[in-house]
Amino acid sequence: MFEHTSRHNNNDETVLPIPSNNETSYFDESWTEDDLKQIIRKMNLKVTPQRILILQTLHEGRVHITAQELYEKVQKINSDVGFATVYRFLKGMAESRVVTELRMGSMPTRYELTPKKHHDHMTCTACGKIVEFQNKNIEDHQEKVAKQYGFKLTHHVLELYGICTSCQMKK
Amino acid sequence: MFEHTSRHNNNDETVLPIPSNNETSYFDESWTEDDLKQIIRKMNLKVTPQRILILQTLHEGRVHITAQELYEKVQKINSDVGFATVYRFLKGMAESRVVTELRMGSMPTRYELTPKKHHDHMTCTACGKIVEFQNKNIEDHQEKVAKQYGFKLTHHVLELYGICTSCQMKK
DNA sequence: TTCTAATTGAAAATGATTATCATTACTAGT
DNA sequence: ACTAGTAATGATAATCATTTTCAATTAGAA
Ligand SMILES: [Mn+2]
Ligand SMILES: [Mn+2]
Ligand SMILES: [Zn+2]
Ligand SMILES: [Zn+2]
């Protein structure tokens, strides 16, 4: 459950498969240790082996991961990393917008490295599959709504829930 | 914080103030004890004074309320109501779709009696003001996205976050 | 190298929600 | 109305994710 993720670009009618992968690295690009250090420094934090390892594991691992899952992965590589550090760093990265928090229902928070282009999620409630999509029309209409009420939007949460094709057939 | 709520009907450009109220009853209509009993029976639950009181308080109280807040309100009227019962009944009503759960960020879940017409929420992160809106265009585009990926949608979560007019000025 | 504030990990604390379970109260059937 | 049988209740303990504490360690500026 909750293993399949694909990333697509969807401007209303168009579906453009981009990076897209299921279990492995988040971006096509790989990050050198220097890249990792740069990112950490950019958020005004000191570079520590723990933070490098956590960030690296996050980058190489599955796209939507929980703090617990990330902690376990990191543990296998270096057991000198406490889970408080994972939580702390994850929280810090969320504040710096380096990672994005995903709270789906009442399940534990999942994290993903904030992508260059914003996307939203559609989740199958039967098998946990997550489809990422972008839809400019929806985003535009959100801005319209905000403008109507005089709000200045900072962010939003859009999650679609339903049954995916394969789960519909299994039934 | 988190006290002002207004409900509007917003089909893209149009803003039609409907029932709308801030602190008091949810619907214009008032519910008799028989109404309350009917609702409870409809969800295949037995009618008890606790459930009547909880439902009544929910109906008369603020639109988006936490389990804790509801418990405290109910307590003042009849201290023979345990908070386990409040949580349990709230959970039951959520399953029967009598109430809708609102999970905003990491704050405690808020509940509202499920309205006849679906709406989404826009929240001011400075003062907690919640604006309810309906936007058919967004809903339509959501369905389009779902269709593209073969999903059958069951529900969705759309929350807009930003700064309201008055908070923008205060700054 | 030295100094000091930042970071760390283990463990305890928190806070919302849920589960337990002995007691009580509905209500269908008499 | 009376009773049995089941559902509901509430005090309390348990969960579980996340956060905090704090003493020990470490990064990195000078
Ligand atoms: Mn994603
Ligand atoms: Mn609402
Ligand atoms: Zn599925
Ligand atoms: Zn405000």
PDB file of C-alpha atoms in Angstrom, chain B:
ATOM      1  CA  MET B   1      -8.686  33.927  17.121  1.00  0.00           C
ATOM      2  CA  PHE B   2     -10.669  31.682  14.877  1.00  0.00           C
ATOM      3  CA  GLU B   3     -14.053  33.180  15.550  1.00  0.00           C
ATOM      4  CA  HIS B   4     -15.289  34.797  12.405  1.00  0.00           C
ATOM      5  CA  THR B   5     -16.928  32.735   9.757  1.00  0.00           C
ATOM      6  CA  SER B   6     -19.165  33.797   6.942  1.00  0.00           C
ATOM      7  CA  ARG B   7     -20.791  31.693   4.296  1.00  0.00           C
ATOM      8  CA  HIS B   8     -21.149  32.891   0.778  1.00  0.00           C
ATOM      9  CA  ASN B   9     -22.193  31.430  -2.500  1.00  0.00           C
ATOM     10  CA  ASN B  10     -19.596  32.062  -5.119  1.00  0.00           C
ATOM     11  CA  ASN B  11     -20.028  30.820  -8.640  1.00  0.00           C
ATOM     12  CA  ASP B  12     -16.837  32.250  -9.964  1.00  0.00           C
ATOM     13  CA  GLU B  13     -17.713  35.912 -10.259  1.00  0.00           C
ATOM     14  CA  THR B  14     -20.890  35.987  -8.260  1.00  0.00           C
ATOM     15  CA  VAL B  15     -20.945  36.458  -4.519  1.00  0.00           C
ATOM     16  CA  LEU B  16     -24.302  35.736  -2.968  1.00  0.00           C
ATOM     17  CA  PRO B  17     -24.444  36.081   0.767  1.00  0.00           C
ATOM     18  CA  ILE B  18     -26.595  33.222   2.024  1.00  0.00           C
ATOM     19  CA  PRO B  19     -27.452  32.153   5.584  1.00  0.00           C
ATOM     20  CA  SER B  20     -24.133  33.504   6.792  1.00  0.00           C
ATOM     21  CA  ASN B  21     -23.527  34.233  10.421  1.00  0.00           C
ATOM     22  CA  ASN B  22     -20.532  34.444  12.633  1.00  0.00           C
ATOM     23  CA  GLU B  23     -21.102  33.138  16.075  1.00  0.00           C
ATOM     24  CA  THR B  24     -24.588  31.738  16.240  1.00  0.00           C
ATOM     25  CA  SER B  25     -26.690  29.050  14.694  1.00  0.00           C
ATOM     26  CA  TYR B  26     -25.523  27.164  11.687  1.00  0.00           C
ATOM     27  CA  PHE B  27     -28.718  27.094   9.706  1.00  0.00           C
ATOM     28  CA  ASP B  28     -31.486  29.601   9.766  1.00  0.00           C
ATOM     29  CA  GLU B  29     -33.924  26.841  10.543  1.00  0.00           C
ATOM     30  CA  SER B  30     -34.159  25.756  14.141  1.00  0.00           C
ATOM     31  CA  TRP B  31     -34.361  22.113  15.035  1.00  0.00           C
ATOM     32  CA  THR B  32     -36.975  20.698  17.356  1.00  0.00           C
ATOM     33  CA  GLU B  33     -36.161  17.810  19.649  1.00  0.00           C
ATOM     34  CA  ASP B  34     -37.965  15.584  17.202  1.00  0.00           C
ATOM     35  CA  ASP B  35     -35.785  16.784  14.376  1.00  0.00           C
ATOM     36  CA  LEU B  36     -32.736  15.905  16.428  1.00  0.00           C
ATOM     37  CA  LYS B  37     -34.095  12.454  17.217  1.00  0.00           C
ATOM     38  CA  GLN B  38     -34.848  11.819  13.574  1.00  0.00           C
ATOM     39  CA  ILE B  39     -31.313  12.624  12.574  1.00  0.00           C
ATOM     40  CA  ILE B  40     -29.893  10.302  15.205  1.00  0.00           C
ATOM     41  CA  ARG B  41     -32.228   7.467  14.229  1.00  0.00           C
ATOM     42  CA  LYS B  42     -31.370   7.929  10.576  1.00  0.00           C
ATOM     43  CA  MET B  43     -27.824   6.948  11.353  1.00  0.00           C
ATOM     44  CA  ASN B  44     -28.962   3.789  13.087  1.00  0.00           C
ATOM     45  CA  LEU B  45     -28.061   4.990  16.527  1.00  0.00           C
ATOM     46  CA  LYS B  46     -30.176   4.995  19.614  1.00  0.00           C
ATOM     47  CA  VAL B  47     -31.541   8.229  20.878  1.00  0.00           C
ATOM     48  CA  THR B  48     -29.933   9.297  24.134  1.00  0.00           C
ATOM     49  CA  PRO B  49     -30.007  12.576  26.013  1.00  0.00           C
ATOM     50  CA  GLN B  50     -26.274  12.937  25.427  1.00  0.00           C
ATOM     51  CA  ARG B  51     -26.558  12.635  21.677  1.00  0.00           C
ATOM     52  CA  ILE B  52     -29.487  15.000  21.553  1.00  0.00           C
ATOM     53  CA  LEU B  53     -27.589  17.547  23.581  1.00  0.00           C
ATOM     54  CA  ILE B  54     -24.415  17.182  21.558  1.00  0.00           C
ATOM     55  CA  LEU B  55     -26.209  17.509  18.251  1.00  0.00           C
ATOM     56  CA  GLN B  56     -28.277  20.428  19.478  1.00  0.00           C
ATOM     57  CA  THR B  57     -25.236  22.235  20.790  1.00  0.00           C
ATOM     58  CA  LEU B  58     -23.419  21.600  17.544  1.00  0.00           C
ATOM     59  CA  HIS B  59     -26.333  23.041  15.629  1.00  0.00           C
ATOM     60  CA  GLU B  60     -26.675  26.119  17.771  1.00  0.00           C
ATOM     61  CA  GLY B  61     -23.006  26.753  18.248  1.00  0.00           C
ATOM     62  CA  ARG B  62     -20.234  28.131  16.108  1.00  0.00           C
ATOM     63  CA  VAL B  63     -19.883  26.786  12.646  1.00  0.00           C
ATOM     64  CA  HIS B  64     -16.434  25.240  12.845  1.00  0.00           C
ATOM     65  CA  ILE B  65     -15.903  23.731  16.254  1.00  0.00           C
ATOM     66  CA  THR B  66     -13.385  21.369  17.777  1.00  0.00           C
ATOM     67  CA  ALA B  67     -14.333  18.298  19.770  1.00  0.00           C
ATOM     68  CA  GLN B  68     -12.875  19.943  22.841  1.00  0.00           C
ATOM     69  CA  GLU B  69     -14.844  23.147  22.366  1.00  0.00           C
ATOM     70  CA  LEU B  70     -18.032  21.213  21.813  1.00  0.00           C
ATOM     71  CA  TYR B  71     -17.348  19.108  24.884  1.00  0.00           C
ATOM     72  CA  GLU B  72     -16.897  22.200  27.034  1.00  0.00           C
ATOM     73  CA  LYS B  73     -20.108  23.760  25.749  1.00  0.00           C
ATOM     74  CA  VAL B  74     -22.039  20.603  26.424  1.00  0.00           C
ATOM     75  CA  GLN B  75     -20.486  20.261  29.848  1.00  0.00           C
ATOM     76  CA  LYS B  76     -21.896  23.598  30.952  1.00  0.00           C
ATOM     77  CA  ILE B  77     -25.396  22.409  30.171  1.00  0.00           C
ATOM     78  CA  ASN B  78     -25.114  18.879  31.448  1.00  0.00           C
ATOM     79  CA  SER B  79     -21.984  17.729  33.204  1.00  0.00           C
ATOM     80  CA  ASP B  80     -23.060  14.124  32.808  1.00  0.00           C
ATOM     81  CA  VAL B  81     -21.580  14.021  29.337  1.00  0.00           C
ATOM     82  CA  GLY B  82     -18.139  12.535  28.998  1.00  0.00           C
ATOM     83  CA  PHE B  83     -15.781  13.740  26.327  1.00  0.00           C
ATOM     84  CA  ALA B  84     -15.343  10.200  25.091  1.00  0.00           C
ATOM     85  CA  THR B  85     -18.980  10.370  24.097  1.00  0.00           C
ATOM     86  CA  VAL B  86     -18.469  13.628  22.282  1.00  0.00           C
ATOM     87  CA  TYR B  87     -15.554  12.227  20.315  1.00  0.00           C
ATOM     88  CA  ARG B  88     -17.365   8.974  19.619  1.00  0.00           C
ATOM     89  CA  PHE B  89     -20.532  10.610  18.441  1.00  0.00           C
ATOM     90  CA  LEU B  90     -18.628  13.103  16.349  1.00  0.00           C
ATOM     91  CA  LYS B  91     -16.741  10.263  14.700  1.00  0.00           C
ATOM     92  CA  GLY B  92     -19.983   8.437  14.074  1.00  0.00           C
ATOM     93  CA  MET B  93     -21.595  11.498  12.564  1.00  0.00           C
ATOM     94  CA  ALA B  94     -18.581  11.997  10.347  1.00  0.00           C
ATOM     95  CA  GLU B  95     -18.958   8.452   9.027  1.00  0.00           C
ATOM     96  CA  SER B  96     -22.635   9.045   8.352  1.00  0.00           C
ATOM     97  CA  ARG B  97     -21.694  12.284   6.665  1.00  0.00           C
ATOM     98  CA  VAL B  98     -23.878  14.226   9.100  1.00  0.00           C
ATOM     99  CA  VAL B  99     -20.837  16.264  10.020  1.00  0.00           C
ATOM    100  CA  THR B 100     -17.750  17.051   8.023  1.00  0.00           C
ATOM    101  CA  GLU B 101     -14.266  16.986   9.451  1.00  0.00           C
ATOM    102  CA  LEU B 102     -11.944  19.876   8.763  1.00  0.00           C
ATOM    103  CA  ARG B 103      -8.264  19.264   9.308  1.00  0.00           C
ATOM    104  CA  MET B 104      -6.477  22.537   8.905  1.00  0.00           C
ATOM    105  CA  GLY B 105      -2.745  22.183   9.171  1.00  0.00           C
ATOM    106  CA  SER B 106      -1.726  20.538  12.398  1.00  0.00           C
ATOM    107  CA  MET B 107      -4.443  22.030  14.526  1.00  0.00           C
ATOM    108  CA  PRO B 108      -7.144  19.930  16.158  1.00  0.00           C
ATOM    109  CA  THR B 109      -9.879  18.746  13.834  1.00  0.00           C
ATOM    110  CA  ARG B 110     -12.872  21.023  13.486  1.00  0.00           C
ATOM    111  CA  TYR B 111     -16.362  19.838  12.700  1.00  0.00           C
ATOM    112  CA  GLU B 112     -19.312  21.345  10.911  1.00  0.00           C
ATOM    113  CA  LEU B 113     -22.754  20.009  10.158  1.00  0.00           C
ATOM    114  CA  THR B 114     -22.552  18.891   6.558  1.00  0.00           C
ATOM    115  CA  PRO B 115     -24.230  21.613   4.541  1.00  0.00           C
ATOM    116  CA  LYS B 116     -26.698  20.882   1.763  1.00  0.00           C
ATOM    117  CA  LYS B 117     -24.392  22.418  -0.804  1.00  0.00           C
ATOM    118  CA  HIS B 118     -20.717  21.599  -0.660  1.00  0.00           C
ATOM    119  CA  HIS B 119     -18.255  24.388   0.039  1.00  0.00           C
ATOM    120  CA  ASP B 120     -14.555  24.867   0.569  1.00  0.00           C
ATOM    121  CA  HIS B 121     -12.642  27.102   2.934  1.00  0.00           C
ATOM    122  CA  MET B 122     -10.264  30.017   2.784  1.00  0.00           C
ATOM    123  CA  THR B 123      -8.491  30.778   6.040  1.00  0.00           C
ATOM    124  CA  CYS B 124      -6.569  33.830   7.192  1.00  0.00           C
ATOM    125  CA  THR B 125      -3.365  32.583   8.757  1.00  0.00           C
ATOM    126  CA  ALA B 126      -3.061  35.796  10.755  1.00  0.00           C
ATOM    127  CA  CYS B 127      -6.425  35.980  12.521  1.00  0.00           C
ATOM    128  CA  GLY B 128      -7.999  32.630  11.761  1.00  0.00           C
ATOM    129  CA  LYS B 129     -10.974  34.041   9.931  1.00  0.00           C
ATOM    130  CA  ILE B 130     -12.615  31.386   7.770  1.00  0.00           C
ATOM    131  CA  VAL B 131     -14.449  32.244   4.572  1.00  0.00           C
ATOM    132  CA  GLU B 132     -16.593  29.595   2.971  1.00  0.00           C
ATOM    133  CA  PHE B 133     -16.996  29.600  -0.761  1.00  0.00           C
ATOM    134  CA  GLN B 134     -18.391  27.557  -3.588  1.00  0.00           C
ATOM    135  CA  ASN B 135     -16.838  27.557  -7.012  1.00  0.00           C
ATOM    136  CA  LYS B 136     -18.309  25.362  -9.671  1.00  0.00           C
ATOM    137  CA  ASN B 137     -15.431  25.954 -12.057  1.00  0.00           C
ATOM    138  CA  ILE B 138     -12.928  24.493  -9.656  1.00  0.00           C
ATOM    139  CA  GLU B 139     -15.147  21.535  -8.971  1.00  0.00           C
ATOM    140  CA  ASP B 140     -15.591  20.928 -12.679  1.00  0.00           C
ATOM    141  CA  HIS B 141     -11.889  21.022 -13.321  1.00  0.00           C
ATOM    142  CA  GLN B 142     -11.299  18.589 -10.522  1.00  0.00           C
ATOM    143  CA  GLU B 143     -13.621  16.157 -12.224  1.00  0.00           C
ATOM    144  CA  LYS B 144     -11.777  16.693 -15.460  1.00  0.00           C
ATOM    145  CA  VAL B 145      -8.471  15.829 -13.847  1.00  0.00           C
ATOM    146  CA  ALA B 146      -9.989  12.725 -12.304  1.00  0.00           C
ATOM    147  CA  LYS B 147     -11.425  11.617 -15.612  1.00  0.00           C
ATOM    148  CA  GLN B 148      -8.063  12.017 -17.280  1.00  0.00           C
ATOM    149  CA  TYR B 149      -6.502   9.548 -14.893  1.00  0.00           C
ATOM    150  CA  GLY B 150      -9.484   7.237 -14.750  1.00  0.00           C
ATOM    151  CA  PHE B 151     -10.234   8.026 -11.130  1.00  0.00           C
ATOM    152  CA  LYS B 152     -13.735   7.975  -9.673  1.00  0.00           C
ATOM    153  CA  LEU B 153     -13.702  10.808  -7.152  1.00  0.00           C
ATOM    154  CA  THR B 154     -15.297  10.306  -3.764  1.00  0.00           C
ATOM    155  CA  HIS B 155     -14.359  13.595  -2.143  1.00  0.00           C
ATOM    156  CA  HIS B 156     -11.744  16.276  -1.998  1.00  0.00           C
ATOM    157  CA  VAL B 157     -10.067  18.790   0.231  1.00  0.00           C
ATOM    158  CA  LEU B 158      -9.507  22.332  -0.932  1.00  0.00           C
ATOM    159  CA  GLU B 159      -8.188  24.863   1.509  1.00  0.00           C
ATOM    160  CA  LEU B 160      -6.866  28.288   0.595  1.00  0.00           C
ATOM    161  CA  TYR B 161      -4.577  30.051   3.032  1.00  0.00           C
ATOM    162  CA  GLY B 162      -3.655  33.694   3.016  1.00  0.00           C
ATOM    163  CA  ILE B 163      -4.087  37.061   4.690  1.00  0.00           C
ATOM    164  CA  CYS B 164      -7.486  38.677   4.909  1.00  0.00           C
ATOM    165  CA  THR B 165      -8.169  42.306   4.088  1.00  0.00           C
ATOM    166  CA  SER B 166      -8.187  43.614   7.636  1.00  0.00           C
ATOM    167  CA  CYS B 167      -5.028  41.754   8.572  1.00  0.00           C
ATOM    168  CA  GLN B 168      -3.286  43.159   5.527  1.00  0.00           C
ATOM    169  CA  MET B 169      -4.033  46.652   6.781  1.00  0.00           C
ATOM    170  CA  LYS B 170      -3.023  45.975  10.377  1.00  0.00           C
ATOM    171  CA  LYS B 171       0.474  45.071   9.178  1.00  0.00           C
TER     172      LYS B 171
END
